[in-house]
Short mmCIF file of N, CA and C in Angstrom, two decimals:
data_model
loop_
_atom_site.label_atom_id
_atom_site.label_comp_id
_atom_site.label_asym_id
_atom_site.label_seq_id
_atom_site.Cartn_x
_atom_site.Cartn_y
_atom_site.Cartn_z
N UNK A 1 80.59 23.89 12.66
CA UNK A 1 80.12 23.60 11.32
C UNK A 1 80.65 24.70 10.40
N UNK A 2 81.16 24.31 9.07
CA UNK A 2 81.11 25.14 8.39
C UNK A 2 80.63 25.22 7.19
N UNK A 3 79.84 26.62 6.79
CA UNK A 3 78.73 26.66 5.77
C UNK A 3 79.95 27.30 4.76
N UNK A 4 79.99 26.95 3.89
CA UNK A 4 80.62 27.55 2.96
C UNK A 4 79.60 28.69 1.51
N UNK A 5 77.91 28.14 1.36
CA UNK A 5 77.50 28.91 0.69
C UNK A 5 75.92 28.61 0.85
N UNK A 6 74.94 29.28 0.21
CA UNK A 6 73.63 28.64 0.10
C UNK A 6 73.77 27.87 -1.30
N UNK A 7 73.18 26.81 -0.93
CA UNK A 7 73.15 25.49 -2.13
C UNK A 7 72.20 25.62 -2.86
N UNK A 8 70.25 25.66 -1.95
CA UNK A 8 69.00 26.35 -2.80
C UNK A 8 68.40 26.63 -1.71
N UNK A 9 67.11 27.13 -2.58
CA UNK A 9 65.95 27.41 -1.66
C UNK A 9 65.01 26.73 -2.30
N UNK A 10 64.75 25.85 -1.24
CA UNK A 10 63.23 24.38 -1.42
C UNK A 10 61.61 25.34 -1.51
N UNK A 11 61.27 25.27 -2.65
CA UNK A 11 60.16 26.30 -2.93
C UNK A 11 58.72 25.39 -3.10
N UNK A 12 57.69 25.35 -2.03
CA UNK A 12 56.85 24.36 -2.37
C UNK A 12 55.91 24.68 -3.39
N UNK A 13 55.29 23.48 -4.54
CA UNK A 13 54.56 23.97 -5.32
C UNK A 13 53.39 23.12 -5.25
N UNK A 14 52.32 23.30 -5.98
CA UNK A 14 51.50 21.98 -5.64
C UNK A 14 51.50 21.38 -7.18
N UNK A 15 52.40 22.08 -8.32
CA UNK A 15 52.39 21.56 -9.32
C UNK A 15 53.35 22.25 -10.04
N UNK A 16 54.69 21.16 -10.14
CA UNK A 16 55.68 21.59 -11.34
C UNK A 16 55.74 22.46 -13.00
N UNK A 17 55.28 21.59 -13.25
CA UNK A 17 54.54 21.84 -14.31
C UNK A 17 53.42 23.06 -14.28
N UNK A 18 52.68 23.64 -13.49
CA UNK A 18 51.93 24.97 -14.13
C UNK A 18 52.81 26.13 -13.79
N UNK A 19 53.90 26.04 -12.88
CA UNK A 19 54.74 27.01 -12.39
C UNK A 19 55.57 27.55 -12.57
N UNK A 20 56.65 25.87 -13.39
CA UNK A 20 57.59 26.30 -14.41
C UNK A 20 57.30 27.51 -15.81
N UNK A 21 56.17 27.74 -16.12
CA UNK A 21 56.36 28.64 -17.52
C UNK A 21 56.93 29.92 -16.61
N UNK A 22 56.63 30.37 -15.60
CA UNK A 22 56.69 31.48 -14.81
C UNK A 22 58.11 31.73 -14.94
N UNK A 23 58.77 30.84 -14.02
CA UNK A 23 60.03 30.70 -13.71
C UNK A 23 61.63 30.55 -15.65
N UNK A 24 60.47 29.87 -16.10
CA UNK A 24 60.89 30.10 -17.44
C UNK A 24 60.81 31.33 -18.47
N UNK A 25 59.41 31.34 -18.72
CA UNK A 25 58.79 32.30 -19.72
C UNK A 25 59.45 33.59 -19.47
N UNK A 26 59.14 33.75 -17.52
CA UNK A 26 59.12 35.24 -17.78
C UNK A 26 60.31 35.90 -17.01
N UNK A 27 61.05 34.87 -16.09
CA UNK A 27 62.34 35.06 -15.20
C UNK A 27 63.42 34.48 -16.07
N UNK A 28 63.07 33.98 -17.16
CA UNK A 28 64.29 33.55 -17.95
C UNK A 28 65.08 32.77 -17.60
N UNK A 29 64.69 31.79 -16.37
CA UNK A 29 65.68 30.79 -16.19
C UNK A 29 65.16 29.44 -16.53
N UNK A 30 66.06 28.41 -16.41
CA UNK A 30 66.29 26.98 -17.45
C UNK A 30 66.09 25.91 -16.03
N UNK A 31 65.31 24.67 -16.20
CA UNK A 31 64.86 24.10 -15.63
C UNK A 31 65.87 23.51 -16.02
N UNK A 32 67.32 22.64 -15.21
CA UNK A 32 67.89 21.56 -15.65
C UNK A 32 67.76 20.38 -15.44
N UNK A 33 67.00 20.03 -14.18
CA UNK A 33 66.75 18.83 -14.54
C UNK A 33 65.37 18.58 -13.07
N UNK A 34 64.97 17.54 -13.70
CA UNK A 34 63.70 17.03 -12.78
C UNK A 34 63.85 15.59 -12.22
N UNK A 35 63.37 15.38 -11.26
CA UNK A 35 63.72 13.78 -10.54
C UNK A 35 62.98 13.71 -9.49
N UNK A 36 62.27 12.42 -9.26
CA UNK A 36 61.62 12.02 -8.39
C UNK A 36 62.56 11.67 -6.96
N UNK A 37 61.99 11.84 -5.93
CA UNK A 37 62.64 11.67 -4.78
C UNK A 37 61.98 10.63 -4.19
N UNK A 38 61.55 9.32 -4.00
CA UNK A 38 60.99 8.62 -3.72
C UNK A 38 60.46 8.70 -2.44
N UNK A 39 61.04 8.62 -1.26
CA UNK A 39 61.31 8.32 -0.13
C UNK A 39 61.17 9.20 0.60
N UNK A 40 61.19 10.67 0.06
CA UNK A 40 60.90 12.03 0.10
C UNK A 40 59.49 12.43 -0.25
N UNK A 41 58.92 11.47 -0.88
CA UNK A 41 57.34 11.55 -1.42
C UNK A 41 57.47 12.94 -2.13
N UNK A 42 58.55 13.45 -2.69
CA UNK A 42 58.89 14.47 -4.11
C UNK A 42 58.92 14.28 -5.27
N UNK A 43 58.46 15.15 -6.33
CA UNK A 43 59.26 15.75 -7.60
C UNK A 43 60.08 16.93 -7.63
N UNK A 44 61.12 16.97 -7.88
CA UNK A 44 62.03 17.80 -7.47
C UNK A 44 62.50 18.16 -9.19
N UNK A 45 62.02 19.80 -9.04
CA UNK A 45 62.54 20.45 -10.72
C UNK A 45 63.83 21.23 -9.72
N UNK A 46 65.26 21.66 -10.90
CA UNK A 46 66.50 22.59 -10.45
C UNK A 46 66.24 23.39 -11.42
N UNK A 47 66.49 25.04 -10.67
CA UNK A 47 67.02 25.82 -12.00
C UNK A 47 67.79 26.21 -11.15
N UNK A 48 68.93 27.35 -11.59
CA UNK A 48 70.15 27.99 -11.42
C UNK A 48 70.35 29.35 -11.76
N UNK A 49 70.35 30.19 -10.70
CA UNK A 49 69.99 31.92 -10.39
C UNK A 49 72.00 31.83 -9.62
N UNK A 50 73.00 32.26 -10.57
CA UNK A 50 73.83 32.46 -10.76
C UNK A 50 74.73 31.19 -9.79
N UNK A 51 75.04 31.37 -8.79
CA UNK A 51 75.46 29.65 -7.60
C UNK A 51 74.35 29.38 -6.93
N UNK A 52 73.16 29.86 -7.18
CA UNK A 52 72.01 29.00 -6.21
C UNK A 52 71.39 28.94 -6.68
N UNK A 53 70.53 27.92 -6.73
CA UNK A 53 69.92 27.02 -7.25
C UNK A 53 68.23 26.78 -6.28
N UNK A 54 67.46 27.29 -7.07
CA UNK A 54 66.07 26.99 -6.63
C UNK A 54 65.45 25.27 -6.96
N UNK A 55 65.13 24.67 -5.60
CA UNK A 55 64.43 23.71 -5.97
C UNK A 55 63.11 23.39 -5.91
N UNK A 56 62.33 23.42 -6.91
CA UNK A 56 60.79 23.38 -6.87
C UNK A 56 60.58 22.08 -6.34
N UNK A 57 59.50 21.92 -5.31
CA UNK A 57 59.14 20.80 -4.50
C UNK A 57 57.89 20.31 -5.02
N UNK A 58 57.42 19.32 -5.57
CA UNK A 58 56.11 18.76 -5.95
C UNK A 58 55.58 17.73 -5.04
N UNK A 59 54.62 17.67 -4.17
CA UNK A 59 54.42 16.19 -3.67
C UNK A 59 54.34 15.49 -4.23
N UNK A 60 54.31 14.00 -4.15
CA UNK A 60 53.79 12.95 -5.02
C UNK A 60 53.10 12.44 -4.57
N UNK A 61 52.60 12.39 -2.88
CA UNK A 61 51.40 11.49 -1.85
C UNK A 61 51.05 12.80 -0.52
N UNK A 62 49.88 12.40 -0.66
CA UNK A 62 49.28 13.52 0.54
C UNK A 62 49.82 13.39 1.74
N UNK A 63 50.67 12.12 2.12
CA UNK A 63 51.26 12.10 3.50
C UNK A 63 52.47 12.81 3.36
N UNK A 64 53.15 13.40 2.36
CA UNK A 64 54.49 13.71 1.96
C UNK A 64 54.35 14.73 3.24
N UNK A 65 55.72 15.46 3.43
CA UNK A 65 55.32 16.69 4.42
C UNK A 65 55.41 17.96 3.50
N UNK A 66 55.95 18.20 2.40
CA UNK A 66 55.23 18.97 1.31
C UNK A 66 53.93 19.11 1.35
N UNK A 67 53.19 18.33 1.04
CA UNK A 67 51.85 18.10 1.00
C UNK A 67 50.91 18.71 2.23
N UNK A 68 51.50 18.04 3.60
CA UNK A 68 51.35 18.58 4.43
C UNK A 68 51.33 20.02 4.90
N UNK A 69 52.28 20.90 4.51
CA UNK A 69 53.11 21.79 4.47
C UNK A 69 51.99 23.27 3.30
N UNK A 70 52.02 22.43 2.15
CA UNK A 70 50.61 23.30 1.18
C UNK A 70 49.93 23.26 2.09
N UNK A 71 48.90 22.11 2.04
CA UNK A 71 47.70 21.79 2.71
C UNK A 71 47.37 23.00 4.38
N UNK A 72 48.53 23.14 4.77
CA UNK A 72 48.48 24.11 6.47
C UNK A 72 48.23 25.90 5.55
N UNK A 73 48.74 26.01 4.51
CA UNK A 73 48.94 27.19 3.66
C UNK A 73 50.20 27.63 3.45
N UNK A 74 51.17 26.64 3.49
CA UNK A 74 52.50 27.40 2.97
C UNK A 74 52.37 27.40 1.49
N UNK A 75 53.09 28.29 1.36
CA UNK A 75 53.65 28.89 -0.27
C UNK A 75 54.59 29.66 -0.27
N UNK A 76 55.24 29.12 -1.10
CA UNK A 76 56.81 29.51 -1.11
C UNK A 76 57.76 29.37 -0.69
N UNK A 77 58.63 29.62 0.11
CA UNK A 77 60.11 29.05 0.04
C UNK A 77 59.56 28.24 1.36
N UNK A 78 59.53 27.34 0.93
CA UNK A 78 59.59 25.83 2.11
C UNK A 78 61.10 25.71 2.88
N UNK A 79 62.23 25.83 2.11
CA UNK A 79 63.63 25.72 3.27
C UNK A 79 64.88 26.51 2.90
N UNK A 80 65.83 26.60 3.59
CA UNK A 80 67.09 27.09 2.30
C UNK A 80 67.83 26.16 3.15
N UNK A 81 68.56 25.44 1.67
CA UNK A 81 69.78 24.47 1.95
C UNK A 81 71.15 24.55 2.27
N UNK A 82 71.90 24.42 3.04
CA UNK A 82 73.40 25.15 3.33
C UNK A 82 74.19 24.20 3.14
N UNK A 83 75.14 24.24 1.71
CA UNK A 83 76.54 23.16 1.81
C UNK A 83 77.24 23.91 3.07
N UNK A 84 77.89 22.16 3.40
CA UNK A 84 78.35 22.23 4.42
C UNK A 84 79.71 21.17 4.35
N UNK A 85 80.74 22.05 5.01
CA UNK A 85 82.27 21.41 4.12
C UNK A 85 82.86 20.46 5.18
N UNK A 86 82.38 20.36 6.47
CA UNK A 86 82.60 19.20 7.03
C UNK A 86 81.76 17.94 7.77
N UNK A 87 81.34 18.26 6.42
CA UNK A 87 79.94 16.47 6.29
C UNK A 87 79.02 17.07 7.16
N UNK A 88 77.90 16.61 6.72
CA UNK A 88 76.48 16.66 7.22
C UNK A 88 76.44 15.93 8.70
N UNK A 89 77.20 14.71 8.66
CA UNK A 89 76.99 13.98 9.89
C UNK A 89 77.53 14.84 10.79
N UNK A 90 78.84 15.34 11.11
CA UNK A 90 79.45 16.38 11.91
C UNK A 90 78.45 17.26 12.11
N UNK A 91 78.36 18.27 10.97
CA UNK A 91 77.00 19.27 11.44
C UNK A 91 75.88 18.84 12.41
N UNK A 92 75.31 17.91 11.55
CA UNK A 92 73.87 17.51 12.33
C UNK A 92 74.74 17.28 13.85
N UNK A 93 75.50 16.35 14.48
CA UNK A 93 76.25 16.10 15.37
C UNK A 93 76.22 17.68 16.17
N UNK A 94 76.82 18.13 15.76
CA UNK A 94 77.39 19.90 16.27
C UNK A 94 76.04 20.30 16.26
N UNK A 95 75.05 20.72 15.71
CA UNK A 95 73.78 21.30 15.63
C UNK A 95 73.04 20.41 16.99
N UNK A 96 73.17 19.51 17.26
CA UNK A 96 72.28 18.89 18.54
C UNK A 96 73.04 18.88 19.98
N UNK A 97 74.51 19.04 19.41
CA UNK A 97 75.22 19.13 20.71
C UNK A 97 74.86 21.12 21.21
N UNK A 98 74.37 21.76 20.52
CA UNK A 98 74.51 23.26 20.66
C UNK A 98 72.81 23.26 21.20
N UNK A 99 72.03 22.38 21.03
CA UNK A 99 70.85 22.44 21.65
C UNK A 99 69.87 22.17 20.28
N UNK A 100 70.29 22.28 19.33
CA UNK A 100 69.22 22.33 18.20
C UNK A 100 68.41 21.17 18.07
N UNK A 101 66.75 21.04 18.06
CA UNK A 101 66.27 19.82 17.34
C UNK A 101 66.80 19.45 16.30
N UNK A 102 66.58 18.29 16.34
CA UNK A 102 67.12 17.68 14.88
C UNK A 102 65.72 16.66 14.20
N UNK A 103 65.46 16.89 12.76
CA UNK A 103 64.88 16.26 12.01
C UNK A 103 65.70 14.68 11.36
N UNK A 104 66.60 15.23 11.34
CA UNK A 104 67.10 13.43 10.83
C UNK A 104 68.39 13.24 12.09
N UNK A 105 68.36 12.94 12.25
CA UNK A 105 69.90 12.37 13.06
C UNK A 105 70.90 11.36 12.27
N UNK A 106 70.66 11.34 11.44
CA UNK A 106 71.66 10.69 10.74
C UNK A 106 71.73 11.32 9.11
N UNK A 107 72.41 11.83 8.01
CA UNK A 107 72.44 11.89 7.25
C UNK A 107 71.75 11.00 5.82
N UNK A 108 70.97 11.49 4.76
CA UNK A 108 69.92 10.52 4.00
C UNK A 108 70.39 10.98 2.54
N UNK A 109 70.19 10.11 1.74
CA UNK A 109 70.23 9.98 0.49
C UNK A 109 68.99 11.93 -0.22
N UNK A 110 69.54 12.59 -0.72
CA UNK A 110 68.46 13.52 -1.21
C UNK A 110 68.27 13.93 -2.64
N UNK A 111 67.91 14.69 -3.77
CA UNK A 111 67.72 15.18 -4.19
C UNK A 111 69.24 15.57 -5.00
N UNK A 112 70.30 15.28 -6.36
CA UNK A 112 71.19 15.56 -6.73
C UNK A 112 72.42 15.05 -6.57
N UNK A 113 72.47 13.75 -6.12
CA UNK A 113 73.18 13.19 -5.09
C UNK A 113 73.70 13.40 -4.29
N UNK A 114 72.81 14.14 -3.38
CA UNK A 114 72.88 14.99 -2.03
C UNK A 114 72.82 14.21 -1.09
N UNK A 115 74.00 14.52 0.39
CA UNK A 115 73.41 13.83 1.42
C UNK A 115 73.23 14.63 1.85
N UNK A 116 71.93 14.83 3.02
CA UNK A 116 71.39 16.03 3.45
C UNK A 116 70.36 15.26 5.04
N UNK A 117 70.67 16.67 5.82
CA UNK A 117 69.90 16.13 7.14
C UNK A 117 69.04 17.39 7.50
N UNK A 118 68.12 17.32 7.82
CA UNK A 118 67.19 18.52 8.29
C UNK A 118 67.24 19.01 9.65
N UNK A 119 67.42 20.45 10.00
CA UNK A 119 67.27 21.04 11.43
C UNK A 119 65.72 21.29 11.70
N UNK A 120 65.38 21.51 12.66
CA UNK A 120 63.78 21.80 12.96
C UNK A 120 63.80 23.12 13.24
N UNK A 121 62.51 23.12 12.25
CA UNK A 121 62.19 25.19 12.50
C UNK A 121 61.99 25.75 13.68
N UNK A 122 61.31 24.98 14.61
CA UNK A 122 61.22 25.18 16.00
C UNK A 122 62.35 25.70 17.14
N UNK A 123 63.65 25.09 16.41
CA UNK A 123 64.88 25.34 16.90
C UNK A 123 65.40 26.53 15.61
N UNK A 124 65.04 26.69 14.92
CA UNK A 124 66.01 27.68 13.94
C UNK A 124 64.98 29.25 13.55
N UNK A 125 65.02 29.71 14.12
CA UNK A 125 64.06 30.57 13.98
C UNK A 125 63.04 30.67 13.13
N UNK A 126 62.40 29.20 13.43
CA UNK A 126 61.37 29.22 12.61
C UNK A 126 61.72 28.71 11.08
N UNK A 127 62.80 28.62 10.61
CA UNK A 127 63.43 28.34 9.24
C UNK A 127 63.89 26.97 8.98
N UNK A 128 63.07 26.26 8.34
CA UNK A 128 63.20 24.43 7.96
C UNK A 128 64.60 24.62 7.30
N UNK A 129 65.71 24.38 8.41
CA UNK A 129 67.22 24.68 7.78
C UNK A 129 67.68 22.94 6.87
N UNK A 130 68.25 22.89 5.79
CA UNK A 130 68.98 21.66 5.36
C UNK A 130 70.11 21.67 5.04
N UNK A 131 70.93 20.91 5.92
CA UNK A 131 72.48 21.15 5.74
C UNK A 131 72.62 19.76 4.45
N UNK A 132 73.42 19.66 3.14
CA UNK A 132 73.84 19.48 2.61
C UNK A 132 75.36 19.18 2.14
N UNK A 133 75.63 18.05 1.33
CA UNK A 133 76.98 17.57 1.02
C UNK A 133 77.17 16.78 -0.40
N UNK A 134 77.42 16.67 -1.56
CA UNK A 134 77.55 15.57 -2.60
C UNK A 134 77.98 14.48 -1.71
N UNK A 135 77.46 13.55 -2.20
CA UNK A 135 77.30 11.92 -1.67
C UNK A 135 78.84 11.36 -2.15
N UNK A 136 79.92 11.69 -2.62
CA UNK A 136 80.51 11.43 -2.97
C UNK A 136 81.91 12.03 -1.69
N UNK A 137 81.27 13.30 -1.04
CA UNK A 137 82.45 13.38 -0.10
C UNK A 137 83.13 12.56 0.95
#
């Protein structure tokens, strides 16, 4: 696999909106854009800290695994995302042939027109890894 950079870090919140002034007001950075993730049971806010890019995670349903994820007591960086320059499917592929669990086995529609597949923390030291690609590669 090859990682060429970190893409973001998936930051769980339990609310977009009271968190953003923070990230705005007082860190001075610009929310560019917000979008529901359907299927993801997300709201997903971007800002941009020079090439990486923080993504605030909102649930939208208590079954989400966000939701899940608050609810156990996480706070804060829920994952970091890694573009990855020879497709997600390869990776995920290479990541299970090396022994790693895998959360998706196949590559999914995400967040930016991202295709993106999840590693399991269990296998990654503990770190909800997401390999990443524009849907367009």
């Amino acid at each position: 696999m090859k990682i060429s950079r970190i893409d973001h870090l998936g930051i769980g919140v339990e609310s977009i909106e009271a968190v953003l002034p923070y990230f705005e007001n007082v860190l001075g950075l610009k929310c560019y854009a917000i979008e529901e993730v359907t299927d993801q049971k997300v709201k997903t806010a971007f800002l941009r800290v020079g090439e990486v890019k923080l993504e605030l995670l909102e649930p939208t349903s208590p079954d989400s695994a966000v939701a899940k994820w608050l609810e156990k007591g996480g706070r804060g960086v829920h994952h970091v995302a890694f573009a990855v320059e020879d497709g997600v499917k390869e990776a995920l592929m290479e990541s299970e042939d090396k022994g790693v669990r895998l959360i998706d086995k196949a590559p999914r529609p995400g967040a930016e027109q991202m295709m993106i597949g999840f590693l399991h923390p269990k296998s990654t030291a503990g770190i909800l890894t997401e390999l990443c690609e524009p849907q367009n590669q």
